[in-house]
Amino acid sequence: MKNLDEKYMKECFKLALKGQNKTTPNPIVGCVVLNKNGKVVSKGYHKRYGEYHAERNALLKLKNNEAEGGTLYVNLEPCSHYGKTPPCVDIILEHKIKRVVIGMRDVNPEVNGIKKLEEAGIEVTCGVLKEEAEHLNRVFIKNMTKKLPYVVLKTATTMDGKISTKTGDSKWITSEVARAEVYKMRKDFDCIMTSSNTVIADNPSMVHKFKCILDKNSRIPKNSKIFEQGEIYVATKDNTPLKDGYLDLKSVLENLFNRGIYTVFVECGGTLAGALLKENLIDEVYQFIAPKILNDNSGKSCFNGNNILKISEARPLKIYSTKMFGDDILLKYKVL
Ligand code: AOF
Ligand code: ZN
């Protein structure tokens, strides 16, 4: 049973991913339905924010008794509330499903589907491939539980972790293939965030529909390329609360969240990166590493926020993906 449960749960993950980046701030969800003989009779996934949920999409394809006595697999606890759509628990009961297998509990406090299903006499197994299910919906979990956007910090470094020489020269550390990948990645995020330091040093265009610049003292020149395109929100000391004399980064992110920004891609130097890390505001780091050594202590580092004397105080990360782009490597880390 365990192997079969995991097999169909993986199928749910695959289906869920079809909705990736189209459902925020809602989760990505896939659903597989088996009849009482163990044959797959329907599949569905959540296609877009506000539309029907995965379970309903799968069950609506079936006649009323086709899945009677069968098993429903879904990577997230079925909902039991009226949101933009009616409760999935109701349609699961209508179809007389016997067993429901779930990847993870819903973090939405309005949802209590497992209890409702159990009360109706349905056998529920929850927590199948739970870690993978949680990783899949990491953006939803962050948005729902913290009311903050999911933050990915991107950096491009030499093998010894430097983003530029001491004079600020950084063009280019990584190859064209790696930089082209960055252009593609940006599209998956609601917002690009950067600092006045980066705008002043590099004058980047950062083509995107929405950009946020942290510019406490309104230092960036009005003719910077970043203003040429897209909507821009400049956080300054006049519109943002301060913390220890700096812009309160959490409050900037809260502000973005309240404007409907659910994912943020940060491209900046070591100062902002270090400050965000210290404030616990980074969820993931994407690091492109070029096979080059600067071999100079005065070169600038990708994170520069601490004065740490013990390696035991270093921030732990977990690498969850590695991929080559030309001669460079992209490491994706979760901040633990
Ligand atoms: C989804 N898709 O497949 C599942 C969800 O406003 P509603 O009706 O769309 O409800 C959204 C909530 O429903 C969402 O926050 C999550 O807790 C739950 N499950 N949501 O968008 C799905 N299964
Ligand atoms: Zn639902």
Short mmCIF file of C-alpha atoms and ligand atoms in Angstrom, two decimals:
data_model
loop_
_atom_site.label_atom_id
_atom_site.label_comp_id
_atom_site.label_asym_id
_atom_site.label_seq_id
_atom_site.Cartn_x
_atom_site.Cartn_y
_atom_site.Cartn_z
CA MET A 1 0.00 0.00 0.00
CA LYS A 2 2.78 2.43 0.95
CA ASN A 3 4.49 2.10 -2.42
CA LEU A 4 1.24 2.60 -4.28
CA ASP A 5 0.35 5.61 -2.12
CA GLU A 6 3.73 7.15 -2.90
CA LYS A 7 3.40 6.36 -6.60
CA TYR A 8 0.05 8.16 -6.90
CA MET A 9 1.19 11.00 -4.65
CA LYS A 10 4.10 11.62 -7.04
CA GLU A 11 1.55 11.69 -9.85
CA CYS A 12 -0.34 14.39 -7.89
CA PHE A 13 2.89 16.41 -7.59
CA LYS A 14 3.39 16.23 -11.36
CA LEU A 15 -0.17 17.35 -12.01
CA ALA A 16 0.13 20.13 -9.42
CA LEU A 17 3.23 21.54 -11.16
CA LYS A 18 1.15 22.21 -14.29
CA GLY A 19 -0.36 25.09 -12.34
CA GLN A 20 2.95 26.49 -11.11
CA ASN A 21 3.10 30.33 -11.02
CA LYS A 22 -0.56 30.55 -12.04
CA THR A 23 -2.24 29.91 -8.70
CA THR A 24 -0.53 32.29 -6.24
CA PRO A 25 -1.33 33.08 -3.49
CA ASN A 26 -3.19 29.78 -3.57
CA PRO A 27 -1.45 26.39 -3.55
CA ILE A 28 -0.57 24.14 -6.47
CA VAL A 29 -2.60 20.95 -6.22
CA GLY A 30 -2.99 17.74 -8.21
CA CYS A 31 -5.47 14.92 -7.72
CA VAL A 32 -5.73 11.30 -8.90
CA VAL A 33 -8.89 9.20 -8.46
CA LEU A 34 -8.95 5.38 -8.44
CA ASN A 35 -12.11 3.28 -8.62
CA LYS A 36 -12.77 0.43 -6.17
CA ASN A 37 -10.71 -1.96 -8.32
CA GLY A 38 -7.67 0.28 -8.09
CA LYS A 39 -7.90 1.57 -11.65
CA VAL A 40 -7.14 5.26 -12.32
CA VAL A 41 -10.42 6.78 -13.52
CA SER A 42 -9.68 10.49 -13.36
CA LYS A 43 -7.04 13.15 -12.79
CA GLY A 44 -7.23 16.88 -12.23
CA TYR A 45 -5.25 19.86 -11.07
CA HIS A 46 -5.77 23.42 -9.93
CA LYS A 47 -5.23 25.49 -13.05
CA ARG A 48 -5.44 29.10 -12.00
CA TYR A 49 -6.12 31.31 -8.97
CA GLY A 50 -9.83 31.52 -8.20
CA GLU A 51 -10.79 28.55 -10.40
CA TYR A 52 -11.95 25.08 -9.31
CA HIS A 53 -9.70 23.06 -7.04
CA ALA A 54 -7.84 19.93 -8.14
CA GLU A 55 -10.27 17.52 -6.42
CA ARG A 56 -13.33 19.11 -8.02
CA ASN A 57 -11.68 19.20 -11.45
CA ALA A 58 -10.92 15.47 -11.18
CA LEU A 59 -14.34 14.43 -9.83
CA LEU A 60 -16.38 16.55 -12.26
CA LYS A 61 -15.08 14.35 -15.09
CA LEU A 62 -16.77 11.30 -13.53
CA LYS A 63 -20.30 9.96 -13.50
CA ASN A 64 -21.83 9.86 -10.03
CA ASN A 65 -20.99 6.25 -9.13
CA GLU A 66 -17.81 5.72 -11.11
CA ALA A 67 -15.51 6.30 -8.14
CA GLU A 68 -17.79 4.80 -5.48
CA GLY A 69 -15.71 2.83 -2.98
CA GLY A 70 -12.55 4.20 -4.59
CA THR A 71 -9.50 6.17 -3.43
CA LEU A 72 -8.73 9.85 -3.97
CA TYR A 73 -5.14 11.08 -3.88
CA VAL A 74 -4.35 14.76 -3.38
CA ASN A 75 -1.16 16.54 -2.28
CA LEU A 76 -3.00 19.01 0.00
CA GLU A 77 -5.77 18.45 2.57
CA PRO A 78 -9.13 18.95 0.81
CA CYS A 79 -10.83 22.20 1.74
CA SER A 80 -13.97 22.35 3.86
CA HIS A 81 -14.82 26.03 3.52
CA TYR A 82 -16.59 28.27 1.01
CA GLY A 83 -13.95 30.48 -0.58
CA LYS A 84 -14.04 31.44 -4.24
CA THR A 85 -15.20 27.85 -4.78
CA PRO A 86 -17.37 25.39 -2.78
CA PRO A 87 -15.79 22.87 -0.34
CA CYS A 88 -13.98 19.93 -1.95
CA VAL A 89 -14.98 17.72 0.98
CA ASP A 90 -18.62 17.99 -0.19
CA ILE A 91 -17.96 16.69 -3.69
CA ILE A 92 -15.71 13.90 -2.31
CA LEU A 93 -18.63 12.76 -0.14
CA GLU A 94 -21.09 13.01 -3.05
CA HIS A 95 -18.92 10.61 -5.04
CA LYS A 96 -18.83 8.11 -2.15
CA ILE A 97 -15.04 7.85 -2.10
CA LYS A 98 -13.90 5.30 0.52
CA ARG A 99 -10.34 6.45 1.19
CA VAL A 100 -8.54 9.79 0.85
CA VAL A 101 -4.73 9.95 0.75
CA ILE A 102 -3.17 13.36 1.44
CA GLY A 103 0.36 14.75 1.15
CA MET A 104 0.17 17.52 3.74
CA ARG A 105 -2.28 19.30 6.01
CA ASP A 106 -3.51 22.68 4.80
CA VAL A 107 -1.95 25.61 6.68
CA ASN A 108 -5.02 27.72 5.92
CA PRO A 109 -6.77 28.03 9.33
CA GLU A 110 -10.16 28.01 7.58
CA VAL A 111 -9.59 24.48 6.31
CA ASN A 112 -10.46 21.43 8.40
CA GLY A 113 -11.11 18.87 5.70
CA ILE A 114 -9.49 15.85 7.36
CA LYS A 115 -11.79 16.09 10.37
CA LYS A 116 -14.88 16.48 8.17
CA LEU A 117 -13.89 13.46 6.06
CA GLU A 118 -13.22 11.30 9.12
CA GLU A 119 -16.51 12.33 10.70
CA ALA A 120 -18.22 11.12 7.53
CA GLY A 121 -16.56 7.72 7.93
CA ILE A 122 -13.91 8.07 5.26
CA GLU A 123 -10.52 6.47 5.84
CA VAL A 124 -7.88 9.21 5.71
CA THR A 125 -4.12 8.78 5.34
CA CYS A 126 -2.24 12.06 5.71
CA GLY A 127 1.48 12.77 5.39
CA VAL A 128 2.42 10.65 2.37
CA LEU A 129 5.68 12.16 1.00
CA LYS A 130 5.01 15.05 3.37
CA GLU A 131 8.41 16.75 2.96
CA GLU A 132 8.10 16.79 -0.81
CA ALA A 133 4.52 18.01 -0.56
CA GLU A 134 5.65 20.88 1.68
CA HIS A 135 8.54 21.74 -0.61
CA LEU A 136 6.14 21.83 -3.56
CA ASN A 137 3.91 24.35 -1.80
CA ARG A 138 6.65 26.35 -0.07
CA VAL A 139 5.43 29.61 -1.60
CA PHE A 140 1.82 29.00 -0.46
CA ILE A 141 2.99 28.01 3.04
CA LYS A 142 5.11 31.16 3.40
CA ASN A 143 2.36 33.45 2.05
CA MET A 144 -0.36 31.90 4.19
CA THR A 145 1.52 31.53 7.48
CA LYS A 146 3.72 34.65 7.45
CA LYS A 147 1.67 37.03 5.28
CA LEU A 148 4.95 37.83 3.52
CA PRO A 149 6.19 37.23 -0.02
CA TYR A 150 8.45 34.26 -0.75
CA VAL A 151 11.95 35.69 -1.20
CA VAL A 152 14.66 34.27 -3.45
CA LEU A 153 18.06 35.94 -3.38
CA LYS A 154 20.05 35.52 -6.59
CA THR A 155 23.77 35.97 -6.70
CA ALA A 156 26.53 35.29 -9.25
CA THR A 157 29.94 34.63 -7.76
CA THR A 158 33.45 33.45 -8.43
CA MET A 159 34.48 30.11 -6.96
CA ASP A 160 35.66 32.03 -3.87
CA GLY A 161 32.28 33.71 -3.31
CA LYS A 162 33.08 37.17 -4.73
CA ILE A 163 30.62 39.28 -6.70
CA SER A 164 33.09 41.95 -7.81
CA THR A 165 36.61 43.25 -7.42
CA LYS A 166 37.27 45.96 -4.81
CA THR A 167 36.68 48.60 -7.52
CA GLY A 168 33.21 47.14 -8.17
CA ASP A 169 34.04 45.54 -11.52
CA SER A 170 31.70 42.59 -12.08
CA LYS A 171 31.10 42.43 -15.83
CA TRP A 172 30.97 39.56 -16.26
CA ILE A 173 31.51 36.85 -13.70
CA THR A 174 29.16 34.28 -15.21
CA SER A 175 28.73 33.25 -18.84
CA GLU A 176 26.09 34.44 -21.30
CA VAL A 177 24.14 31.18 -20.92
CA ALA A 178 23.90 31.70 -17.15
CA ARG A 179 22.85 35.32 -17.55
CA ALA A 180 20.20 34.34 -20.10
CA GLU A 181 18.81 31.94 -17.50
CA VAL A 182 18.47 34.84 -15.06
CA TYR A 183 16.31 36.73 -17.57
CA LYS A 184 14.05 33.69 -17.79
CA MET A 185 13.88 33.23 -14.01
CA ARG A 186 12.73 36.79 -13.41
CA LYS A 187 9.49 36.05 -15.22
CA ASP A 188 8.51 33.55 -12.52
CA PHE A 189 8.45 36.26 -9.84
CA ASP A 190 5.96 39.03 -9.11
CA CYS A 191 8.72 41.53 -8.28
CA ILE A 192 12.45 42.13 -8.59
CA MET A 193 14.07 43.84 -5.64
CA THR A 194 17.39 45.65 -5.63
CA SER A 195 19.30 48.30 -3.73
CA SER A 196 20.41 51.84 -4.47
CA ASN A 197 24.01 50.56 -4.27
CA THR A 198 23.42 48.16 -7.16
CA VAL A 199 21.53 50.73 -9.23
CA ILE A 200 24.29 53.31 -8.74
CA ALA A 201 27.18 50.86 -9.30
CA ASP A 202 25.82 48.87 -12.28
CA ASN A 203 22.94 50.96 -13.71
CA PRO A 204 21.04 47.77 -14.65
CA SER A 205 17.77 47.77 -16.66
CA MET A 206 16.22 44.75 -14.89
CA VAL A 207 13.32 44.44 -17.31
CA HIS A 208 10.23 43.42 -15.33
CA LYS A 209 6.61 44.43 -14.75
CA PHE A 210 7.27 45.41 -11.13
CA LYS A 211 10.48 46.43 -9.39
CA CYS A 212 11.21 47.52 -5.84
CA ILE A 213 14.30 49.58 -5.06
CA LEU A 214 15.55 50.18 -1.53
CA ASP A 215 16.86 53.71 -1.54
CA LYS A 216 16.76 55.09 1.99
CA ASN A 217 18.27 58.48 1.17
CA SER A 218 16.77 58.89 -2.33
CA ARG A 219 20.23 58.67 -3.91
CA ILE A 220 19.48 57.01 -7.24
CA PRO A 221 19.67 59.30 -10.29
CA LYS A 222 16.32 59.93 -12.01
CA ASN A 223 17.85 58.94 -15.36
CA SER A 224 18.87 55.43 -14.16
CA LYS A 225 17.99 52.73 -16.69
CA ILE A 226 15.87 50.95 -14.12
CA PHE A 227 13.17 53.64 -14.52
CA GLU A 228 12.89 53.11 -18.29
CA GLN A 229 10.35 50.32 -18.03
CA GLY A 230 7.82 48.64 -15.71
CA GLU A 231 6.16 49.80 -12.50
CA ILE A 232 8.63 50.87 -9.79
CA TYR A 233 8.22 51.17 -6.06
CA VAL A 234 11.07 53.05 -4.38
CA ALA A 235 11.23 52.50 -0.63
CA THR A 236 12.78 55.53 1.06
CA LYS A 237 12.98 56.82 4.62
CA ASP A 238 9.98 59.01 3.84
CA ASN A 239 7.61 56.12 3.08
CA THR A 240 9.12 53.29 5.17
CA PRO A 241 9.70 52.86 8.92
CA LEU A 242 13.34 52.60 10.02
CA LYS A 243 14.95 49.92 12.17
CA ASP A 244 18.37 50.60 13.73
CA GLY A 245 18.76 53.48 11.29
CA TYR A 246 18.12 51.32 8.19
CA LEU A 247 14.94 50.76 6.19
CA ASP A 248 12.84 48.16 8.00
CA LEU A 249 13.08 45.37 5.43
CA LYS A 250 10.23 43.35 6.88
CA SER A 251 7.91 46.28 6.60
CA VAL A 252 8.92 46.78 2.95
CA LEU A 253 8.05 43.14 2.27
CA GLU A 254 4.75 43.43 4.17
CA ASN A 255 3.92 46.44 2.07
CA LEU A 256 4.67 44.48 -1.12
CA PHE A 257 2.55 41.54 0.10
CA ASN A 258 -0.38 43.87 0.70
CA ARG A 259 -0.02 45.08 -2.90
CA GLY A 260 -0.41 41.49 -4.15
CA ILE A 261 3.30 40.68 -4.55
CA TYR A 262 3.68 37.04 -3.49
CA THR A 263 7.15 36.24 -4.81
CA VAL A 264 10.25 38.46 -4.80
CA PHE A 265 13.51 37.91 -6.68
CA VAL A 266 16.32 39.90 -5.06
CA GLU A 267 19.34 40.88 -7.12
CA CYS A 268 21.77 42.92 -5.05
CA GLY A 269 25.16 43.12 -3.42
CA GLY A 270 26.41 41.83 -0.09
CA THR A 271 25.00 44.60 2.10
CA LEU A 272 21.31 44.12 1.33
CA ALA A 273 21.78 40.35 1.04
CA GLY A 274 23.43 40.29 4.47
CA ALA A 275 20.75 42.47 6.03
CA LEU A 276 17.90 40.37 4.59
CA LEU A 277 19.56 37.19 5.84
CA LYS A 278 20.06 38.62 9.32
CA GLU A 279 16.40 39.59 9.46
CA ASN A 280 15.45 36.04 8.45
CA LEU A 281 13.67 37.28 5.33
CA ILE A 282 15.33 35.08 2.69
CA ASP A 283 13.67 31.77 1.84
CA GLU A 284 16.06 30.59 -0.84
CA VAL A 285 19.38 31.49 -2.42
CA TYR A 286 20.16 30.87 -6.10
CA GLN A 287 23.91 30.99 -6.61
CA PHE A 288 25.53 30.87 -10.01
CA ILE A 289 29.18 29.98 -9.52
CA ALA A 290 31.69 30.66 -12.30
CA PRO A 291 34.87 28.56 -12.40
CA LYS A 292 37.10 31.55 -11.63
CA ILE A 293 39.08 32.52 -8.54
CA LEU A 294 39.46 36.17 -7.62
CA ASN A 295 42.05 35.38 -4.94
CA ASP A 296 41.66 38.80 -3.31
CA ASN A 297 40.32 39.37 0.19
CA SER A 298 39.28 42.92 -0.73
CA GLY A 299 36.95 41.69 -3.48
CA LYS A 300 33.28 42.05 -2.54
CA SER A 301 31.43 39.07 -1.06
CA CYS A 302 27.89 37.96 -1.88
CA PHE A 303 26.85 38.20 1.78
CA ASN A 304 28.32 40.82 4.02
CA GLY A 305 26.21 41.32 7.10
CA ASN A 306 27.96 39.81 10.07
CA ASN A 307 31.04 39.73 12.17
CA ILE A 308 31.16 36.08 13.09
CA LEU A 309 33.96 34.43 15.01
CA LYS A 310 32.69 30.88 15.14
CA ILE A 311 31.87 28.66 12.20
CA SER A 312 29.16 27.11 14.37
CA GLU A 313 27.32 30.42 14.01
CA ALA A 314 27.30 30.24 10.20
CA ARG A 315 23.83 30.11 8.66
CA PRO A 316 22.93 26.58 7.53
CA LEU A 317 21.42 26.02 4.09
CA LYS A 318 20.21 22.97 2.24
CA ILE A 319 21.03 22.49 -1.43
CA TYR A 320 18.01 21.08 -3.26
CA SER A 321 19.01 21.52 -6.88
CA THR A 322 22.22 21.68 -8.94
CA LYS A 323 22.42 22.36 -12.67
CA MET A 324 25.12 23.40 -15.14
CA PHE A 325 24.64 26.41 -17.42
CA GLY A 326 27.55 26.33 -19.86
CA ASP A 327 30.65 26.17 -17.66
CA ASP A 328 28.86 27.70 -14.64
CA ILE A 329 26.82 25.90 -12.03
CA LEU A 330 23.54 26.99 -10.46
CA LEU A 331 22.97 25.89 -6.88
CA LYS A 332 19.55 26.36 -5.33
CA TYR A 333 19.57 26.46 -1.53
CA LYS A 334 16.82 26.61 1.03
CA VAL A 335 17.68 28.81 4.00
CA LEU A 336 17.08 26.70 7.10
C1 AOF B 1 -6.76 26.06 -4.35
N1 AOF B 1 -6.69 24.98 -5.16
O1 AOF B 1 -6.76 22.77 -5.58
C2 AOF B 1 -6.99 23.53 -3.34
C3 AOF B 1 -7.05 24.65 -2.46
O2 AOF B 1 -10.97 30.69 -2.46
P1 AOF B 1 -10.87 29.24 -2.81
O3 AOF B 1 -12.21 28.53 -2.79
O4 AOF B 1 -10.13 28.98 -4.11
O5 AOF B 1 -10.04 28.51 -1.64
C4 AOF B 1 -8.67 28.69 -1.53
C5 AOF B 1 -8.12 27.83 -0.41
O6 AOF B 1 -8.51 26.47 -0.58
C6 AOF B 1 -6.60 27.79 -0.36
O7 AOF B 1 -6.10 28.82 0.45
C7 AOF B 1 -6.31 26.45 0.26
O8 AOF B 1 -6.32 26.55 1.66
C8 AOF B 1 -7.51 25.57 -0.14
N2 AOF B 1 -7.20 24.51 -1.13
N3 AOF B 1 -6.93 25.89 -3.03
O9 AOF B 1 -6.67 27.21 -4.80
C9 AOF B 1 -6.79 23.71 -4.74
N4 AOF B 1 -7.10 22.27 -2.90
ZN ZN B 2 -10.87 22.68 -2.30
#
